[in-house]
Short mmCIF file of C-alpha atoms and ligand atoms in Angstrom, two decimals:
data_model
loop_
_atom_site.label_atom_id
_atom_site.label_comp_id
_atom_site.label_asym_id
_atom_site.label_seq_id
_atom_site.Cartn_x
_atom_site.Cartn_y
_atom_site.Cartn_z
CA UNK A 33 64.25 40.12 -45.80
CA UNK A 34 60.68 40.65 -44.69
CA UNK A 35 59.98 43.93 -42.96
CA UNK A 36 57.66 42.63 -40.33
CA UNK A 37 56.80 39.22 -39.07
CA UNK A 38 53.54 39.32 -41.02
CA UNK A 39 55.25 39.61 -44.38
CA UNK A 40 56.90 36.23 -44.12
CA UNK A 41 55.05 34.13 -46.66
CA UNK A 42 54.23 30.48 -46.33
CA UNK A 43 56.52 29.63 -49.29
CA UNK A 44 59.47 29.99 -46.93
CA UNK A 45 58.61 26.77 -45.17
CA UNK A 46 59.96 23.51 -46.50
CA UNK A 47 57.16 21.06 -47.15
CA UNK A 48 54.61 23.68 -48.15
CA UNK A 49 53.86 23.44 -51.85
CA UNK A 50 51.29 25.53 -53.75
CA UNK A 51 48.44 23.14 -52.87
CA UNK A 52 49.16 23.06 -49.16
CA UNK A 53 49.65 26.80 -49.20
CA UNK A 54 46.24 27.35 -50.73
CA UNK A 55 44.59 25.04 -48.21
CA UNK A 56 46.21 26.91 -45.35
CA UNK A 57 45.16 30.28 -46.75
CA UNK A 58 41.62 29.03 -47.25
CA UNK A 59 41.66 27.89 -43.64
CA UNK A 60 42.62 31.38 -42.47
CA UNK A 61 46.35 30.70 -41.99
CA UNK A 62 47.97 33.07 -44.43
CA UNK A 63 51.43 33.70 -43.03
CA UNK A 64 54.27 31.87 -41.34
CA UNK A 65 53.28 33.64 -38.13
CA UNK A 66 49.74 32.35 -38.49
CA UNK A 67 51.11 28.86 -38.86
CA UNK A 68 53.55 29.27 -35.98
CA UNK A 69 50.80 30.19 -33.55
CA UNK A 70 48.28 27.63 -34.80
CA UNK A 71 47.44 24.48 -32.91
CA UNK A 72 48.29 21.11 -34.48
CA UNK A 73 44.62 20.11 -34.41
CA UNK A 74 43.59 23.15 -36.42
CA UNK A 75 46.30 22.69 -39.03
CA UNK A 76 45.40 19.05 -39.27
CA UNK A 77 41.77 19.96 -39.87
CA UNK A 78 42.68 22.50 -42.51
CA UNK A 79 44.98 20.12 -44.35
CA UNK A 80 42.91 17.03 -43.75
CA UNK A 81 46.08 15.21 -42.78
CA UNK A 82 47.79 13.77 -39.75
CA UNK A 83 48.32 15.74 -36.59
CA UNK A 84 51.91 14.61 -36.60
CA UNK A 85 52.77 16.25 -39.90
CA UNK A 86 50.83 19.34 -38.84
CA UNK A 87 53.04 19.60 -35.76
CA UNK A 88 56.10 19.35 -37.98
CA UNK A 89 54.93 22.22 -40.14
CA UNK A 90 54.21 24.35 -37.10
CA UNK A 91 57.62 23.57 -35.71
CA UNK A 92 59.30 24.51 -39.01
CA UNK A 93 57.35 27.78 -39.05
CA UNK A 94 58.55 28.64 -35.55
CA UNK A 95 62.11 27.70 -36.38
CA UNK A 96 62.03 29.85 -39.46
CA UNK A 97 60.79 32.92 -37.58
CA UNK A 98 63.35 32.35 -34.85
CA UNK A 99 66.20 32.05 -37.33
CA UNK A 100 65.10 35.39 -38.77
CA UNK A 101 65.05 36.88 -35.28
CA UNK A 102 61.34 37.56 -35.67
CA UNK A 103 60.03 35.45 -32.86
CA UNK A 104 61.10 35.27 -29.26
CA UNK A 105 63.22 32.19 -28.71
CA UNK A 106 61.78 29.62 -26.37
CA UNK A 107 64.79 29.63 -24.10
CA UNK A 108 65.88 33.08 -23.11
CA UNK A 109 68.07 34.30 -20.31
CA UNK A 110 66.43 35.92 -17.33
CA UNK A 111 68.24 39.12 -18.31
CA UNK A 112 66.53 39.02 -21.71
CA UNK A 113 63.22 38.32 -20.02
CA UNK A 114 63.77 41.37 -17.87
CA UNK A 115 64.51 43.43 -20.96
CA UNK A 116 61.25 42.22 -22.47
CA UNK A 117 59.39 43.12 -19.30
CA UNK A 118 60.91 46.58 -19.53
CA UNK A 119 59.22 46.99 -22.87
CA UNK A 120 55.96 46.34 -21.08
CA UNK A 121 53.77 49.45 -20.97
CA UNK A 122 50.61 50.41 -19.14
CA UNK A 123 47.38 52.15 -20.08
CA UNK A 124 45.67 54.30 -17.46
CA UNK A 125 42.02 53.56 -16.80
CA UNK A 126 40.73 57.05 -16.02
CA UNK A 127 40.60 56.36 -12.29
CA UNK A 128 43.75 56.88 -10.26
CA UNK A 129 42.62 54.41 -7.62
CA UNK A 130 41.89 51.71 -10.19
CA UNK A 131 45.30 52.42 -11.74
CA UNK A 132 46.93 52.01 -8.35
CA UNK A 133 45.21 48.67 -7.92
CA UNK A 134 46.68 47.64 -11.27
CA UNK A 135 50.10 49.07 -10.33
CA UNK A 136 49.77 51.77 -12.97
CA UNK A 137 47.15 50.56 -15.41
CA UNK A 138 46.37 47.76 -17.82
CA UNK A 139 49.58 46.04 -18.97
CA UNK A 140 50.78 45.09 -22.41
CA UNK A 141 52.06 41.52 -22.98
CA UNK A 142 49.27 40.28 -20.73
CA UNK A 143 45.59 39.51 -20.66
CA UNK A 144 43.58 41.46 -18.13
CA UNK A 145 40.15 40.10 -17.34
CA UNK A 146 37.35 42.17 -15.85
CA UNK A 147 34.53 40.03 -14.55
CA UNK A 148 31.36 40.84 -12.71
CA UNK A 149 27.60 40.94 -12.81
CA UNK A 150 25.58 42.78 -15.44
CA UNK A 151 25.92 46.52 -15.02
CA UNK A 152 29.10 46.19 -12.98
CA UNK A 153 30.98 48.35 -15.48
CA UNK A 154 32.94 45.95 -17.67
CA UNK A 155 31.81 47.44 -20.96
CA UNK A 156 32.25 50.98 -19.65
CA UNK A 157 35.85 50.24 -18.66
CA UNK A 158 36.47 48.89 -22.18
CA UNK A 159 35.06 52.07 -23.72
CA UNK A 160 37.20 54.27 -21.49
CA UNK A 161 40.35 52.28 -22.34
CA UNK A 162 39.67 52.81 -26.06
CA UNK A 163 40.15 56.52 -25.37
CA UNK A 164 42.95 56.43 -22.80
CA UNK A 165 45.12 54.08 -24.88
CA UNK A 166 45.32 56.85 -27.47
CA UNK A 167 46.77 59.36 -25.02
CA UNK A 168 50.48 60.09 -25.43
CA UNK A 169 52.75 58.12 -23.12
CA UNK A 170 53.41 61.08 -20.82
CA UNK A 171 49.68 61.08 -20.08
CA UNK A 172 49.45 57.38 -19.42
CA UNK A 173 48.45 56.11 -22.86
CA UNK A 174 50.27 54.21 -25.58
CA UNK A 175 49.61 56.64 -28.40
CA UNK A 176 47.90 53.94 -30.43
CA UNK A 177 44.50 52.68 -31.44
CA UNK A 178 42.22 49.96 -30.19
CA UNK A 179 40.43 47.00 -31.69
CA UNK A 180 37.08 46.30 -30.07
CA UNK A 181 35.63 42.86 -30.63
CA UNK A 182 32.00 43.09 -29.58
CA UNK A 183 30.15 39.84 -28.98
CA UNK A 184 27.18 41.36 -27.17
CA UNK A 185 26.29 44.30 -29.38
CA UNK A 186 26.91 46.80 -26.61
CA UNK A 187 29.59 48.94 -28.22
CA UNK A 188 28.42 52.57 -28.37
CA UNK A 189 30.48 55.10 -30.33
CA UNK A 190 28.55 57.91 -28.63
CA UNK A 191 30.12 56.87 -25.35
CA UNK A 192 33.57 57.27 -26.89
CA UNK A 193 32.60 60.78 -27.96
CA UNK A 194 31.43 61.66 -24.44
CA UNK A 195 34.51 60.19 -22.79
CA UNK A 196 36.89 61.83 -25.27
CA UNK A 197 35.24 65.24 -24.89
CA UNK A 198 35.32 64.98 -21.12
CA UNK A 199 39.09 64.56 -21.42
CA UNK A 200 39.37 67.54 -23.76
CA UNK A 201 40.27 65.35 -26.74
CA UNK A 202 39.13 65.61 -30.33
CA UNK A 203 36.36 63.00 -30.48
CA UNK A 204 36.62 62.59 -34.24
CA UNK A 205 40.28 61.71 -34.00
CA UNK A 206 39.56 59.22 -31.25
CA UNK A 207 36.84 57.52 -33.30
CA UNK A 208 39.23 57.20 -36.24
CA UNK A 209 41.49 54.97 -34.19
CA UNK A 210 39.00 52.51 -32.76
CA UNK A 211 38.17 49.59 -34.97
CA UNK A 212 34.96 47.75 -34.18
CA UNK A 213 34.46 44.13 -35.02
CA UNK A 214 31.05 42.63 -34.32
CA UNK A 215 30.94 38.89 -34.02
CA UNK A 216 27.88 36.72 -34.07
CA UNK A 217 28.80 33.23 -33.00
CA UNK A 218 31.65 31.32 -31.43
CA UNK A 219 33.03 30.11 -34.76
CA UNK A 220 33.08 33.64 -36.03
CA UNK A 221 34.91 34.81 -32.91
CA UNK A 222 37.54 32.11 -33.29
CA UNK A 223 38.03 33.00 -36.94
CA UNK A 224 38.33 36.70 -36.18
CA UNK A 225 40.92 36.11 -33.48
CA UNK A 226 42.89 33.90 -35.84
CA UNK A 227 43.16 36.72 -38.34
CA UNK A 228 43.84 39.51 -35.87
CA UNK A 229 47.60 39.92 -36.35
CA UNK A 230 47.07 41.63 -39.67
CA UNK A 231 44.67 44.18 -38.21
CA UNK A 232 46.80 44.92 -35.19
CA UNK A 233 49.61 45.94 -37.56
CA UNK A 234 47.41 47.73 -40.03
CA UNK A 235 45.66 49.91 -37.46
CA UNK A 236 48.64 50.32 -35.15
CA UNK A 237 46.48 48.96 -32.35
CA UNK A 238 47.98 48.87 -28.87
CA UNK A 239 44.87 47.55 -27.18
CA UNK A 240 42.67 44.61 -28.03
CA UNK A 241 39.31 44.22 -26.34
CA UNK A 242 37.09 41.16 -26.36
CA UNK A 243 33.75 42.07 -24.76
CA UNK A 244 32.88 39.38 -23.76
CA UNK A 245 35.19 36.42 -24.13
CA UNK A 246 32.81 33.68 -23.19
CA UNK A 247 29.18 34.66 -23.80
CA UNK A 248 28.96 33.07 -27.26
CA UNK A 249 30.60 29.81 -26.30
CA UNK A 250 28.52 29.68 -23.18
CA UNK A 251 25.29 30.18 -25.08
CA UNK A 252 26.07 27.68 -27.81
CA UNK A 253 27.61 24.80 -25.92
CA UNK A 254 24.85 23.62 -23.67
CA UNK A 255 24.87 20.46 -21.64
CA UNK A 256 27.63 18.49 -20.03
CA UNK A 257 28.48 16.48 -23.13
CA UNK A 258 29.72 19.56 -24.93
CA UNK A 259 31.79 20.96 -22.08
CA UNK A 260 35.12 19.39 -22.99
CA UNK A 261 34.87 20.60 -26.56
CA UNK A 262 33.91 24.10 -25.43
CA UNK A 263 36.78 24.29 -22.98
CA UNK A 264 39.24 23.11 -25.59
CA UNK A 265 38.13 25.77 -28.01
CA UNK A 266 38.16 28.48 -25.38
CA UNK A 267 41.61 27.33 -24.40
CA UNK A 268 43.03 27.80 -27.86
CA UNK A 269 41.24 31.14 -28.13
CA UNK A 270 42.73 32.62 -24.97
CA UNK A 271 46.18 31.24 -25.66
CA UNK A 272 46.13 32.78 -29.06
CA UNK A 273 45.25 36.09 -27.43
CA UNK A 274 48.14 35.76 -25.03
CA UNK A 275 50.56 35.14 -27.87
CA UNK A 276 49.26 38.20 -29.70
CA UNK A 277 49.78 40.26 -26.54
CA UNK A 278 53.38 39.08 -26.29
CA UNK A 279 54.33 39.23 -29.94
CA UNK A 280 52.89 42.68 -30.58
CA UNK A 281 53.45 44.11 -27.10
CA UNK A 282 49.78 45.08 -26.88
CA UNK A 283 47.35 45.04 -23.98
CA UNK A 284 44.56 42.49 -24.21
CA UNK A 285 41.47 43.13 -22.13
CA UNK A 286 38.66 40.61 -21.92
CA UNK A 287 35.40 40.75 -20.03
CA UNK A 288 33.73 37.79 -18.45
CA UNK A 289 30.46 37.00 -16.80
CA UNK A 290 30.02 35.46 -13.42
CA UNK A 291 28.38 32.22 -12.54
CA UNK A 292 27.13 31.49 -9.11
CA UNK A 293 28.58 28.63 -7.18
CA UNK A 294 25.78 27.40 -4.99
CA UNK A 295 28.02 25.20 -2.85
CA UNK A 296 29.87 28.17 -1.40
CA UNK A 297 28.89 28.70 2.22
CA UNK A 298 31.26 31.49 3.10
CA UNK A 299 32.20 34.56 1.15
CA UNK A 300 30.95 35.59 -2.25
CA UNK A 301 29.33 32.72 -4.15
CA UNK A 302 30.12 34.14 -7.57
CA UNK A 303 32.98 32.99 -9.79
CA UNK A 304 34.10 34.06 -13.24
CA UNK A 305 32.72 31.79 -15.93
CA UNK A 306 34.92 29.58 -18.05
CA UNK A 307 36.68 27.65 -15.32
CA UNK A 308 40.38 26.90 -15.29
CA UNK A 309 40.88 27.51 -18.97
CA UNK A 310 40.22 31.22 -18.67
CA UNK A 311 41.78 31.45 -15.21
CA UNK A 312 45.13 30.12 -16.37
CA UNK A 313 45.50 32.23 -19.46
CA UNK A 314 44.49 35.56 -17.94
CA UNK A 315 47.37 37.26 -16.23
CA UNK A 316 45.21 39.57 -14.16
CA UNK A 317 41.64 39.06 -13.04
CA UNK A 318 39.65 41.91 -11.60
CA UNK A 319 36.31 41.35 -9.97
CA UNK A 320 33.87 44.26 -10.29
CA UNK A 321 30.98 44.77 -7.93
CA UNK A 322 28.27 47.38 -7.78
CA UNK A 323 27.89 49.32 -4.60
CA UNK A 324 25.22 51.93 -5.21
CA UNK A 325 26.63 54.37 -7.73
CA UNK A 326 30.14 53.22 -6.93
CA UNK A 327 32.09 50.22 -8.15
CA UNK A 328 34.41 48.03 -6.12
CA UNK A 329 37.28 46.41 -7.99
CA UNK A 330 39.14 43.52 -6.40
CA UNK A 331 42.25 42.01 -7.86
CA UNK A 332 41.76 38.27 -7.72
CA UNK A 333 44.64 36.59 -9.42
CA UNK A 334 47.94 38.16 -10.11
CA UNK A 335 51.55 37.03 -10.24
CA UNK A 336 52.80 40.25 -8.72
CA UNK A 337 50.00 42.30 -7.19
CA UNK A 338 49.09 42.05 -3.54
CA UNK A 339 45.46 41.16 -2.81
CA UNK A 340 43.62 44.43 -2.61
CA UNK A 341 40.52 46.29 -3.61
CA UNK A 342 39.50 49.81 -4.41
CA UNK A 343 36.54 51.96 -5.36
CA UNK A 344 35.82 54.05 -8.44
CA UNK A 345 32.75 55.24 -10.29
CA UNK A 346 31.27 55.25 -13.75
CA UNK A 347 29.75 58.45 -15.03
CA UNK A 348 29.06 59.95 -18.43
CA UNK A 349 32.81 60.71 -18.46
CA UNK A 350 33.61 57.02 -18.30
CA UNK A 351 35.71 55.54 -15.50
CA UNK A 352 36.58 58.09 -12.83
CA UNK A 353 37.77 58.48 -9.28
CA UNK A 354 35.02 58.97 -6.77
CA UNK A 355 36.45 62.34 -5.82
CA UNK A 356 36.12 63.48 -9.43
CA UNK A 357 32.35 63.94 -9.02
CA UNK A 358 31.38 67.45 -10.00
P1 GTP B 869 26.93 43.28 -18.83
O1 GTP B 869 27.62 43.42 -20.13
O2 GTP B 869 25.45 43.39 -18.95
O3 GTP B 869 27.32 42.04 -18.08
O4 GTP B 869 27.33 44.51 -17.89
P2 GTP B 869 28.64 45.42 -17.87
O5 GTP B 869 29.46 45.04 -16.68
O6 GTP B 869 29.31 45.44 -19.17
O7 GTP B 869 28.02 46.80 -17.53
P3 GTP B 869 28.29 48.20 -18.23
O8 GTP B 869 29.73 48.46 -18.35
O9 GTP B 869 27.48 48.26 -19.47
O10 GTP B 869 27.74 49.16 -17.13
C1 GTP B 869 26.50 49.73 -17.21
C2 GTP B 869 26.38 50.66 -16.03
O11 GTP B 869 27.29 51.74 -16.20
C3 GTP B 869 25.02 51.28 -15.97
O12 GTP B 869 24.18 50.50 -15.15
C4 GTP B 869 25.29 52.62 -15.35
O13 GTP B 869 25.29 52.47 -13.95
C5 GTP B 869 26.72 52.93 -15.75
N1 GTP B 869 26.73 53.92 -16.84
C6 GTP B 869 26.83 53.68 -18.15
N2 GTP B 869 26.81 54.82 -18.85
C7 GTP B 869 26.67 55.81 -17.95
C8 GTP B 869 26.57 57.23 -18.04
O14 GTP B 869 26.58 57.82 -19.11
N3 GTP B 869 26.45 57.92 -16.87
C9 GTP B 869 26.42 57.29 -15.67
N4 GTP B 869 26.30 58.02 -14.56
N5 GTP B 869 26.52 55.96 -15.55
C10 GTP B 869 26.65 55.23 -16.68
MG1 MG B 870 28.88 44.60 -21.02
#
């Protein structure tokens, strides 16, 4: 029997001969898991066949993993769901007040979205989490590494060094456990996310960062005519991320830009970009706002958090409580 879910080869699925297998591998689907989490449209594209038969293959892949006990069954008892929730862990952010807002930190099995204007601290939070996720669990970390998917070219290893040293950690060790992946266009991002399972296992990552989730799609799909296509592709992207979060029990953190909504007369006219597609897939959405040197974080959408906000600051030490100022 396969040791992990990733070792289950495509040959295990009835209906996949050597030719089909090669086509799937060429299309970036190289395991039964990859097939199980693919969308019918994608598989159809890869195989050049009918969507119907693609759906069948996907269904067989899921069934196979379930029969091996490697994939969560679709119908589970609430007691099992509770057990799964108990396996949920949290990563501290570096600021106690931000942690409190998040009821303890950034959760595994979920997508947490930080959105806000430029300079509001999204990228800095991501950098800090790359360090804190490596802390042992008694210090609020998960004792594992991070994968940082950088779409904006703003990842700075020097910042990791500063943040690690400020916490009294060995910066070299920290750098060894953060894997950077630079992506250049929306197709590339989609391809990278498709192949992530392998890297999550290989690097024992407990945190996956996409900074930012939407900038590439937003820049490339311009004009109303392309909106439906863009939203569909973003949709499959974020759902794939959610499945990775659940299957591997990792935390997924994405950043998002804001767009202004000129028809708002009351309140803040800014909204996270990406519309409903992003809104529905992200479990937690946190709005970041600059207020002088401080940052205000507001929890916008959450199944279990009360509406609240808090303040923290960003310094050379990363994310910190305001009282931590030397
Ligand atoms: P965009 O990606 O442009 O949308 O912005 P962002 O939300 O990712 O902003 P980012 O996280 O890059 O925040 C940048 C801000 O963090 C800067 O304007 C500084 O205020 C603050 N910052 C970054 N590094 C340092 C540092 O070393 N010391 C201090 N004091 N502040 C820092
Ligand atoms: Mg940024």
